[in-house]
Coordinates of C-alpha atoms and ligand atoms in Angstrom, one line a residue:
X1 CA -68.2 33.4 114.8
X2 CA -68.2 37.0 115.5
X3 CA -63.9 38.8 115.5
X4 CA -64.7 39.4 119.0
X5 CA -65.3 36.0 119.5
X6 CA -62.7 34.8 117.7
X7 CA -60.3 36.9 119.2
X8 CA -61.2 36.0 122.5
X9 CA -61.4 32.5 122.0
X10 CA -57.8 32.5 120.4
X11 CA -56.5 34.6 123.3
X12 CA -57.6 31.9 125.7
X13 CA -56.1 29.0 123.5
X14 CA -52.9 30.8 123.1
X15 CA -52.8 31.4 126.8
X16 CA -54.1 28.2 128.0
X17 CA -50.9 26.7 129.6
X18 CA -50.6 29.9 131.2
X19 CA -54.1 29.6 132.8
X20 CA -53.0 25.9 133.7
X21 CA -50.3 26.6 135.4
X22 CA -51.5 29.0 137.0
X23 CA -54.7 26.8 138.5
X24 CA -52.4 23.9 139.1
X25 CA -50.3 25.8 141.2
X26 CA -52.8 27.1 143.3
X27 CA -54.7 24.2 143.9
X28 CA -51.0 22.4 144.5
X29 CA -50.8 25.0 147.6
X30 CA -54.5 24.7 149.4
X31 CA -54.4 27.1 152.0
X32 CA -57.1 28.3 154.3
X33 CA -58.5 31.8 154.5
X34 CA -56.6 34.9 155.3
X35 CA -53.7 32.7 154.7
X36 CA -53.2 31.9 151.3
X37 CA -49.9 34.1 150.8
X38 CA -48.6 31.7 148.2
X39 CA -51.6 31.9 145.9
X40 CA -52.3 35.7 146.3
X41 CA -48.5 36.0 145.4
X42 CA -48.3 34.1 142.6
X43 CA -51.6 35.1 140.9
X44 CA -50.6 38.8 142.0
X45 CA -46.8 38.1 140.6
X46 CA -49.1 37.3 136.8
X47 CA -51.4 40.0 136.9
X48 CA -48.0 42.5 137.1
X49 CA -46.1 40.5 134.7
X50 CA -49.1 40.8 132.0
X51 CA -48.8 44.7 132.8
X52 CA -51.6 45.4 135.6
X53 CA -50.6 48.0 137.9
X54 CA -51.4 45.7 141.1
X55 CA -51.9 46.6 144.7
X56 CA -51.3 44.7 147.3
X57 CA -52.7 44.6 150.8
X58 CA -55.6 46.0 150.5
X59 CA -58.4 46.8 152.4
X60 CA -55.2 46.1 155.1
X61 CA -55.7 42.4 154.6
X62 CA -52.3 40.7 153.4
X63 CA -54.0 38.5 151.1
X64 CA -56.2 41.2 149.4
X65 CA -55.3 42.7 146.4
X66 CA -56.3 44.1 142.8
X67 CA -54.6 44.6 139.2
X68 CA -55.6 47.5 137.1
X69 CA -55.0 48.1 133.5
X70 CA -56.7 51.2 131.5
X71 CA -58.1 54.5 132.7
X72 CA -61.4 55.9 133.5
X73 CA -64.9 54.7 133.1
X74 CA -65.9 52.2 132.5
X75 CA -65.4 50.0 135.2
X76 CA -65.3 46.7 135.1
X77 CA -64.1 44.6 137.8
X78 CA -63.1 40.8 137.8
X79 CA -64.0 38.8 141.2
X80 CA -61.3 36.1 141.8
X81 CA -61.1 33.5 144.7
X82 CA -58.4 31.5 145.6
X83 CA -58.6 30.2 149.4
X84 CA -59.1 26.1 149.5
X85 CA -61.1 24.1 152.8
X86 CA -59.3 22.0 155.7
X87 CA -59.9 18.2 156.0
X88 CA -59.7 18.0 152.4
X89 CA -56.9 16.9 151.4
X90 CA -56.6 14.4 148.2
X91 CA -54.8 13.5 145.3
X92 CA -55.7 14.5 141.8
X93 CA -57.4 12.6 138.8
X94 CA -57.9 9.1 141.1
X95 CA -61.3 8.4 141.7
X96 CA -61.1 7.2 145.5
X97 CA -60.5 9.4 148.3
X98 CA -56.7 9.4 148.8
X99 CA -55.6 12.4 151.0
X100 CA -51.7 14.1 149.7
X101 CA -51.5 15.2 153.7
X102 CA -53.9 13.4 156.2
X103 CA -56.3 16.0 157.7
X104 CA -55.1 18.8 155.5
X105 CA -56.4 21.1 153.3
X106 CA -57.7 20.8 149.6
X107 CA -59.1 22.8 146.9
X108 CA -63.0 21.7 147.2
X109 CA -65.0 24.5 146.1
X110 CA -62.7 24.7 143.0
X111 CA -61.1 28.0 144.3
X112 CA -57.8 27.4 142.2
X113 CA -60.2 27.3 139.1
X114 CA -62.7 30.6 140.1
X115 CA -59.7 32.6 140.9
X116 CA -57.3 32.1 137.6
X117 CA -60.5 31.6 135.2
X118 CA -61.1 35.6 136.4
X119 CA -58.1 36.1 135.8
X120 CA -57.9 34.8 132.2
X121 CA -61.0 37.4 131.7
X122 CA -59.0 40.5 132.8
X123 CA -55.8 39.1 130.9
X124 CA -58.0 38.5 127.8
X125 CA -60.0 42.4 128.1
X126 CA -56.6 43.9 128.6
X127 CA -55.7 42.2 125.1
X128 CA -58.4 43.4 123.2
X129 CA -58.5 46.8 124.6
X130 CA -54.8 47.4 123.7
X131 CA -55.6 45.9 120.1
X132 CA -58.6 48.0 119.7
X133 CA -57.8 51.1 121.7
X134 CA -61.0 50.8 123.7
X135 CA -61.2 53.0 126.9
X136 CA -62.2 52.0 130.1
X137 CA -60.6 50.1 133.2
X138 CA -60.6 46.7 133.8
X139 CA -59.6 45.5 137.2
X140 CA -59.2 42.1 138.4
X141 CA -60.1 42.0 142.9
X142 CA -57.8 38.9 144.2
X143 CA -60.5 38.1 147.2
X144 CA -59.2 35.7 150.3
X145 CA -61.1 34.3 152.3
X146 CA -64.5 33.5 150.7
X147 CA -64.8 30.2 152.6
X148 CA -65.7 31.2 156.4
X149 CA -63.4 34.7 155.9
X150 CA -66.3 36.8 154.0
X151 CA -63.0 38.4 152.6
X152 CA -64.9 40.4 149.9
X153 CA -67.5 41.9 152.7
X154 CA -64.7 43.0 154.3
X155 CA -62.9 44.7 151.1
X156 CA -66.8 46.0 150.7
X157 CA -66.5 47.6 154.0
X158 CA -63.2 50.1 153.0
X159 CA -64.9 50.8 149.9
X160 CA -62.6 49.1 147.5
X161 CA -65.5 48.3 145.0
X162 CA -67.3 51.4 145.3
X163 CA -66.3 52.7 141.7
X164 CA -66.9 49.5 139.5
X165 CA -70.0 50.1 136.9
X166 CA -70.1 46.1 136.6
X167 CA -68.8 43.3 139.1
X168 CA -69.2 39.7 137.1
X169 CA -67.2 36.1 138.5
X170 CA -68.2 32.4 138.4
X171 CA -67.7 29.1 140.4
X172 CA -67.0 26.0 138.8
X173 CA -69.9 23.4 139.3
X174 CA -70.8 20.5 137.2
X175 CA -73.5 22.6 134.7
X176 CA -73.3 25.6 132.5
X177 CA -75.7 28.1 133.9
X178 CA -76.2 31.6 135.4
X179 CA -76.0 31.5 139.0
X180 CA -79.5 33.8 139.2
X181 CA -80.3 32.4 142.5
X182 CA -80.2 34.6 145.8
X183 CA -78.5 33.2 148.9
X184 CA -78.5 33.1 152.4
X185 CA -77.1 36.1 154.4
X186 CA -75.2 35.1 157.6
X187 CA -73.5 36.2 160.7
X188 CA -70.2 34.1 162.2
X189 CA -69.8 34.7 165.8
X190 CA -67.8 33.0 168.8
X191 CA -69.3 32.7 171.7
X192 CA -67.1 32.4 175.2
X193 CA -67.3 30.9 178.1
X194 CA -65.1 31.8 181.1
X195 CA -65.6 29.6 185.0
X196 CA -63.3 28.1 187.6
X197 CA -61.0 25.3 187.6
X198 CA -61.2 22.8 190.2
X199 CA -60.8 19.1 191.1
X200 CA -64.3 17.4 189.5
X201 CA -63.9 14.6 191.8
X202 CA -62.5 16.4 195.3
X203 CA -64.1 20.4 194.9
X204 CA -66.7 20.2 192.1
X205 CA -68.3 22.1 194.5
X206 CA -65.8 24.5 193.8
X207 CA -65.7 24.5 189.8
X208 CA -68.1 26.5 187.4
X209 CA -67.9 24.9 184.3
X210 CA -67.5 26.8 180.8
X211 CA -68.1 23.7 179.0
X212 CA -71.1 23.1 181.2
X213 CA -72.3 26.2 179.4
X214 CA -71.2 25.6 175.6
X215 CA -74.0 22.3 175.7
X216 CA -76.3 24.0 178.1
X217 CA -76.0 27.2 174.9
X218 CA -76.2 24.4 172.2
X219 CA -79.0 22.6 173.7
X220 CA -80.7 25.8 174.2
X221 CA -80.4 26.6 170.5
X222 CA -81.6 23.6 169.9
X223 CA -84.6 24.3 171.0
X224 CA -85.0 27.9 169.1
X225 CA -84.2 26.1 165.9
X226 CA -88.2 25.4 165.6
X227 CA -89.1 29.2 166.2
X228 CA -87.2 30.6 163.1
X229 CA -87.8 30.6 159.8
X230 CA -87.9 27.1 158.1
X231 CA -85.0 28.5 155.9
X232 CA -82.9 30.0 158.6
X233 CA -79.5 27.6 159.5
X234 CA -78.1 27.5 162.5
X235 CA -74.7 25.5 162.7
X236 CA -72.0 25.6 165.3
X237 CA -68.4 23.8 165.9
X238 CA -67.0 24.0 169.3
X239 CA -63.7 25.0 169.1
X240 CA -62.4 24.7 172.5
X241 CA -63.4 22.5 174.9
X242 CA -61.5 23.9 178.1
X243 CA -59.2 20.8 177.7
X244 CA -58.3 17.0 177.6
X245 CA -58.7 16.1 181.5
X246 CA -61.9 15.0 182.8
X247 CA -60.7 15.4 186.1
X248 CA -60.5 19.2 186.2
X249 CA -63.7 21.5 185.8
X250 CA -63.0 23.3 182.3
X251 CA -62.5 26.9 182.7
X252 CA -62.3 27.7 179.6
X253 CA -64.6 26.9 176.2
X254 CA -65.5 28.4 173.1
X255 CA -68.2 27.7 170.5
X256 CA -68.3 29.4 166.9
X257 CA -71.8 30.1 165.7
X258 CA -73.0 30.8 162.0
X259 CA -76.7 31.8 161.9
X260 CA -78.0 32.2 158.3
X261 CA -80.8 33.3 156.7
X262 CA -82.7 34.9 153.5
X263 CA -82.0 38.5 154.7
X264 CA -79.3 40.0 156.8
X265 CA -82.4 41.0 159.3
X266 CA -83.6 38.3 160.0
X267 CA -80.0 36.7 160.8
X268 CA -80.1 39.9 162.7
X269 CA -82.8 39.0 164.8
X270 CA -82.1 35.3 165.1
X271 CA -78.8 36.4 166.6
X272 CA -80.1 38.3 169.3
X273 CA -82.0 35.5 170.0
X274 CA -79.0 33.3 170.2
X275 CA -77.2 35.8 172.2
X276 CA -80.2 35.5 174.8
X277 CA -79.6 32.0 175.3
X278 CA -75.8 32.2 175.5
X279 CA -77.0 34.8 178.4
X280 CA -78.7 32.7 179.5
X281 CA -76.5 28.9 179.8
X282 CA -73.7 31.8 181.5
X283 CA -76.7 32.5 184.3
X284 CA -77.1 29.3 184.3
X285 CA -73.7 28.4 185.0
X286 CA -72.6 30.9 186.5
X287 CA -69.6 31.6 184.2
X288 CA -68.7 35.3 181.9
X289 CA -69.6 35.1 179.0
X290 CA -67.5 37.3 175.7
X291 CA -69.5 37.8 172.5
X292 CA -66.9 37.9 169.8
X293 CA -68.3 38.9 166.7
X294 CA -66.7 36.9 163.3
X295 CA -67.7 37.8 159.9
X296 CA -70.6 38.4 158.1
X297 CA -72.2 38.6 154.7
X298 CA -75.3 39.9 152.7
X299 CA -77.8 38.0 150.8
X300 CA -77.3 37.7 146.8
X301 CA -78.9 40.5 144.8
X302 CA -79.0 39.2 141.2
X303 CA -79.2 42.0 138.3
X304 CA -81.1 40.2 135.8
X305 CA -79.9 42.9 132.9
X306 CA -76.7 42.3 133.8
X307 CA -77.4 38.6 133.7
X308 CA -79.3 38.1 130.1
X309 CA -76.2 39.6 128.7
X310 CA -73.4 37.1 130.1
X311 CA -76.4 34.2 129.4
X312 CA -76.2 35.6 125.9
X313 CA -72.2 35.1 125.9
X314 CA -72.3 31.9 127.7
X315 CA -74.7 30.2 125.0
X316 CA -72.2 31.8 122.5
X317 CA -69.6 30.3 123.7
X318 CA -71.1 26.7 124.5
X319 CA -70.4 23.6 126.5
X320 CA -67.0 22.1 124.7
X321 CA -66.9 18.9 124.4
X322 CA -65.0 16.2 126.6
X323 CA -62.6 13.5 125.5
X324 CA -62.9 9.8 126.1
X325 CA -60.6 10.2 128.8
X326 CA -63.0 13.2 131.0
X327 CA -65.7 11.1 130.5
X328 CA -64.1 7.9 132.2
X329 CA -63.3 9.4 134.7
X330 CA -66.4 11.0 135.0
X331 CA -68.2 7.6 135.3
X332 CA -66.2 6.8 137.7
X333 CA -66.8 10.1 140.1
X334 CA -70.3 9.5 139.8
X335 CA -69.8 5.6 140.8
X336 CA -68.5 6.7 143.7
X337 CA -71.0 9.1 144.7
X338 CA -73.5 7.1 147.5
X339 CA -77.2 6.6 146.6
X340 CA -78.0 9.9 148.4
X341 CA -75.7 12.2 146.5
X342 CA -76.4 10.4 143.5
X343 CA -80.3 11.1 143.9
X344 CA -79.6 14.7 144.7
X345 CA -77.6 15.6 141.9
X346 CA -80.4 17.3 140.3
X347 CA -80.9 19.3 143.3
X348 CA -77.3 20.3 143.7
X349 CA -77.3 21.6 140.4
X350 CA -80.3 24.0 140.6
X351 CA -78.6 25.5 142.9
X352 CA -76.3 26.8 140.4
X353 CA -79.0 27.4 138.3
X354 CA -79.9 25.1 135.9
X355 CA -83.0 25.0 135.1
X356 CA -84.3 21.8 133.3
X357 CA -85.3 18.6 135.3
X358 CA -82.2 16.1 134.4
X359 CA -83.4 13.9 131.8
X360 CA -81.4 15.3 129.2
X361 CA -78.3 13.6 131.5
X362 CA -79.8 10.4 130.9
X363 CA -76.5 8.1 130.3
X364 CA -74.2 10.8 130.5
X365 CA -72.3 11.9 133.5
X366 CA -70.5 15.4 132.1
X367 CA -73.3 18.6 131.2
X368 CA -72.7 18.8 127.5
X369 CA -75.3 21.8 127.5
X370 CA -75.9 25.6 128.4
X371 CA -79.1 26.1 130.9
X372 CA -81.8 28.0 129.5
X373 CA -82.2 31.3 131.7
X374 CA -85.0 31.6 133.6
X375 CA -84.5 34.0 136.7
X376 CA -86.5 32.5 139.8
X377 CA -86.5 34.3 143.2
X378 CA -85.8 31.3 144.8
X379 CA -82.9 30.9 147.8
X380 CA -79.7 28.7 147.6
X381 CA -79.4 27.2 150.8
X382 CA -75.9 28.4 150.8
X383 CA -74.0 31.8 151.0
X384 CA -71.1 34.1 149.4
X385 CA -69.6 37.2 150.2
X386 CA -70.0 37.9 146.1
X387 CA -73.4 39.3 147.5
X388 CA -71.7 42.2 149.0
X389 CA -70.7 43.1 146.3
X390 CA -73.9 42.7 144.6
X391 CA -75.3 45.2 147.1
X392 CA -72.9 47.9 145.8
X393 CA -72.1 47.2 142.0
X394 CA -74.0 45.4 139.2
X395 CA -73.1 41.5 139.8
X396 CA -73.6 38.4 137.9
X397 CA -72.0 35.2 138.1
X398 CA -72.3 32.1 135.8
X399 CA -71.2 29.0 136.2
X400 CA -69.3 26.3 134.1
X401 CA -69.0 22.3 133.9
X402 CA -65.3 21.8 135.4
X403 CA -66.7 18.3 137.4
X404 CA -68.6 15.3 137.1
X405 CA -72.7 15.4 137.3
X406 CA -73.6 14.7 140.8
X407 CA -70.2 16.0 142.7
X408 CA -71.6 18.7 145.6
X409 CA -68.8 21.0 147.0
X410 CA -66.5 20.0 149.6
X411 CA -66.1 16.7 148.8
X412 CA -62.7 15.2 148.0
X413 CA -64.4 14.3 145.0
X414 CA -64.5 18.4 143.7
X415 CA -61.0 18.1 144.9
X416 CA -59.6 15.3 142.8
X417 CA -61.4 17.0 139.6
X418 CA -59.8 20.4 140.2
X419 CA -56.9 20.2 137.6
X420 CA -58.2 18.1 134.5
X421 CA -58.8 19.5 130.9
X422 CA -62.1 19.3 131.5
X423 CA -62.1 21.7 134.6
X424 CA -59.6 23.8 132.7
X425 CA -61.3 23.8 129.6
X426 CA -64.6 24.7 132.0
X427 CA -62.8 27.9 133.7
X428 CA -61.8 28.9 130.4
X429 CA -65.3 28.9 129.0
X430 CA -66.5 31.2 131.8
X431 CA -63.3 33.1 131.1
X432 CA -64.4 33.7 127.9
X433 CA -67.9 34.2 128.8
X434 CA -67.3 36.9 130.8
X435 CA -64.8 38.6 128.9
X436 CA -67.3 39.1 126.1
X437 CA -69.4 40.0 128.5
X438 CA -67.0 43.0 129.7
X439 CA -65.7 43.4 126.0
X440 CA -69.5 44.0 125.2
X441 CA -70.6 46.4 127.9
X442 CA -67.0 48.4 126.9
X443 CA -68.0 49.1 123.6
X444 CA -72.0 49.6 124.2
X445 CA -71.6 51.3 127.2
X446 CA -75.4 52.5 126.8
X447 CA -76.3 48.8 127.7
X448 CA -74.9 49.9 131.0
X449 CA -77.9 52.5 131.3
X450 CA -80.2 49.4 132.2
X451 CA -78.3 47.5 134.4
X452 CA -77.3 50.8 136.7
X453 CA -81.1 51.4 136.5
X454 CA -82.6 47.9 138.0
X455 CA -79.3 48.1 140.7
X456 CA -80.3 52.0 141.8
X457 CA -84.2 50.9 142.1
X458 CA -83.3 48.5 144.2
X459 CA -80.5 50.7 146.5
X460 CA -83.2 53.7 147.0
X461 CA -85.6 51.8 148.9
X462 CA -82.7 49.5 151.0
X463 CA -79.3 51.3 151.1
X464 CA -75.9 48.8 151.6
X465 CA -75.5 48.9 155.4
X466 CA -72.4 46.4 155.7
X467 CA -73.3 43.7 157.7
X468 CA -69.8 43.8 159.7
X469 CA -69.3 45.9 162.9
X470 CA -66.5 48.3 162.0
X471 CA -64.0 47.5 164.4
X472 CA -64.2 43.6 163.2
X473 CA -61.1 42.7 161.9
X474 CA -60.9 39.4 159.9
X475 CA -59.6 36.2 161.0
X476 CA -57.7 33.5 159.9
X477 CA -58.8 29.8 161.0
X478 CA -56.2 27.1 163.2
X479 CA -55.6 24.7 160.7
Ligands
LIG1 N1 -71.8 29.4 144.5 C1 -71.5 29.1 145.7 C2 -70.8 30.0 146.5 C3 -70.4 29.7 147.8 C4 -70.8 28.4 148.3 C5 -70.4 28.1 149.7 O1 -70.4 26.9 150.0 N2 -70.2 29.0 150.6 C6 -69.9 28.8 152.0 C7 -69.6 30.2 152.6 C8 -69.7 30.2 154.1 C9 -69.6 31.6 154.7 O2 -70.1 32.6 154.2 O3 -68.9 31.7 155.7 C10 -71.1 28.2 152.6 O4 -72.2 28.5 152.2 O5 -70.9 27.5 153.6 C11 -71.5 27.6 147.5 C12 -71.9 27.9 146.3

């Protein structure tokens, strides 16, 4: 084992119920984006008592905020989420779906994990760089609202990660891999719908109906959906319905659009193609129609320099192993997985990267391996605002086994596996991973060269154009 290793790795064992507590208590308070005051506070609250100077409300979002420690360049910054999902509330360590709060929120994309297993990197560079004197800066961003929020496109927007030579996170999943996938590029938008009240039985006559022209829009999107791309998504949730009473024409409706695809132009010009057809159900209807623009974010843009060196450091620091105890309960997550997630689970987890073809996981239900790295160009039907960032700085993420083979995001079952060893010893592995990776790149800072290099090739021919209007402000969700 190399001292840097070492040191790391004992840093992280010392530290460990720390790093627990930490996770526990923000996946013990789920909260939803642009809300999560508890979590930024306490994770903010640790970064300060470990001695980061930390700022808070930045970018002008309450939730937003980052700890420094060190001066000058290098930069390396530490991405760190910690918003949770609604309608996902459930009870940890059981393996049936058991909600704490019926129809509340839970941790299901592992957020309480990603955030504080950043964190442990930061904590961890600080250490070694005060034993070793190293110079640089190393910065931990405290992100809300990845889920729906794009908080991080935002913060990309005010040009809060314009400095940073390096950006590197994680997401906990069930494999050990380098998330080298891109992903899909979106746009959230609300659409409303504004008519006349009447009596629908005495005046319909009278009425113009805005709920008339939410299905008329839906239905008319519905028939765009085979004229796009074959990997464009186009999802909506209609979040007002102009009411509860049948008997009165709805004045009033609202549906919230998210249009995805491969590029941000493309989502560009789907959307003005859905905008034609909300034009359209309002002429239709003869109701106003308001455009209100959401959120949006950027398609990944993986550096693969960047990324051989934190696949280097991942296979250094392995897969762990799991007790007795992680792996019952593992059997039993995957148990309760229905046939279809059960025959995707291979699927989900190329998504995160993996790269082999799931025999090795004959018998087993935890990864007890590191993915071999082998960059592809190929999309994840998914998105992150991490892309942003990717746009501006350096980025690579990599991914750890904190669940059961087979568990896909925002299920109660990522929920319920939030808080074991096993997901705790998993965020600490990519804590470690990527604080060799940072340790690495601070003492070699040539390597840097390279990775700036691919990123600048790259920025000359498409320059970062943020994909959010400038007077969008971002919004929190009704829970
Ligand atoms: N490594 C991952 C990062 C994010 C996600 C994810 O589920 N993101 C949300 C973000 C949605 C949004 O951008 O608003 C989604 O795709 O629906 C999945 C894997």
């Amino acid at each position: 084992m190399t001292s840097t290793k070492s040191f790391v790795t004992d840093y992280m064992n010392k530290q460990r119920g720390l790093f627990e507590e930490i996770s526990s208590y923000v996946w013990n308070h789920p909260e939803t984006r642009f809300q999560e005051h508890a979590s930024a506070a306490f994770l903010a609250n640790a970064l300060e008592e470990a001695g980061f100077a930390v700022e808070r409300n930045v970018a002008g979002i309450e939730t937003a905020f980052v700890g420094t420690f060190g001066e000058g360049a290098p930069y390396i910054g530490f991405l760190g989420e910690f918003d949770a999902l609604s309608g996902l509330s459930q009870e940890a360590n059981i393996a049936e779906q058991k909600p704490i709060v019926e129809g509340g929120i839970g941790h299901g994309c592992g957020h309480n994990l990603l955030g504080t297993g950043a964190l442990s990197s930061a904590f961890a560079v600080k250490a070694y760089m005060e034993e070793h004197n190293l110079p640089g800066t190393v910065q931990f961003f405290g992100c809300p609202g990845e889920e729906g929020g794009s908080g991080k496109t935002f913060m990309a927007r005010e040009g809060v990660f314009d400095h940073l030579d390096v950006a590197l996170s994680w997401h906990p999943s069930p494999v050990n891999s380098i998330m080298h996938l891109s992903t899909l590029a979106n746009y959230q938008v609300y659409f409303q719908f504004k008519g006349i009240t009447s009596h629908a039985a005495n005046s319909p006559h009278l009425g113009r109906s805005a709920l008339d022209a939410v299905e008329l829009m839906n239905v008319g999107v519905n028939y765009l959906r085979e004229h796009v791309p074959a990997d464009a998504r186009m999802h909506y949730a209609v979040t007002n319905t102009g009411g509860y009473s049948p008997n009165v024409v709805q004045a009033d409706a609202e549906v919230l659009y998210l249009i995805r695809a491969p590029k941000v132009e493309q989502v560009d010009e789907i959307y003005k193609r859905v905008c034609k057809v909300a034009e359209g159900a309002a002429l239709m209807t003869e109701t106003k129609l308001t455009v209100k623009f959401d959120k949006a974010c950027s398609n990944y843009e993986p550096n693969r320099a960047l990324e051989r060196i934190l696949h280097q450091y991942l296979v250094e620091t392995g897969a762990g192993s799991a007790s007795e105890e992680d792996q019952q309960f593992a059997k039993a997550i995957w148990e309760s997985l229905n046939e279809g997630e059960q025959k995707s689970a291979v699927e989900v987890l190329k998504g995160f990267g993996y790269t082999g073809d799931g025999t090795e996981f004959e018998g087993k239900y935890l990864y007890d391996d590191v993915s071999e790295y082998i960059p592809s160009d190929e999309v994840l039907s998914g998105s992150t605002d991490v892309s942003d960032v990717s746009w501006l700085v350096p980025t690579a993420q990599c991914t750890t086994a904190t669940a059961a083979i087979g568990t896909p995001l925002h299920t109660w079952q990522m929920v319920t596996q939030g808080i074991t060893p096993f997901a705790h010893s998993g965020m600490l592995r990519a804590g470690t991973a990527m604080a060799l990776t940072a340790i690495y790149l601070l003492e070699n800072t040539d390597e840097l060269k390279a990775i700036k290099e691919e990123h600048e090739k790259k920025r000359e021919k498409n320059p970062y154009v943020c994909p959010i209007p400038a007077d969008i402000k971002p919004s929190a969700i009704k829970n």
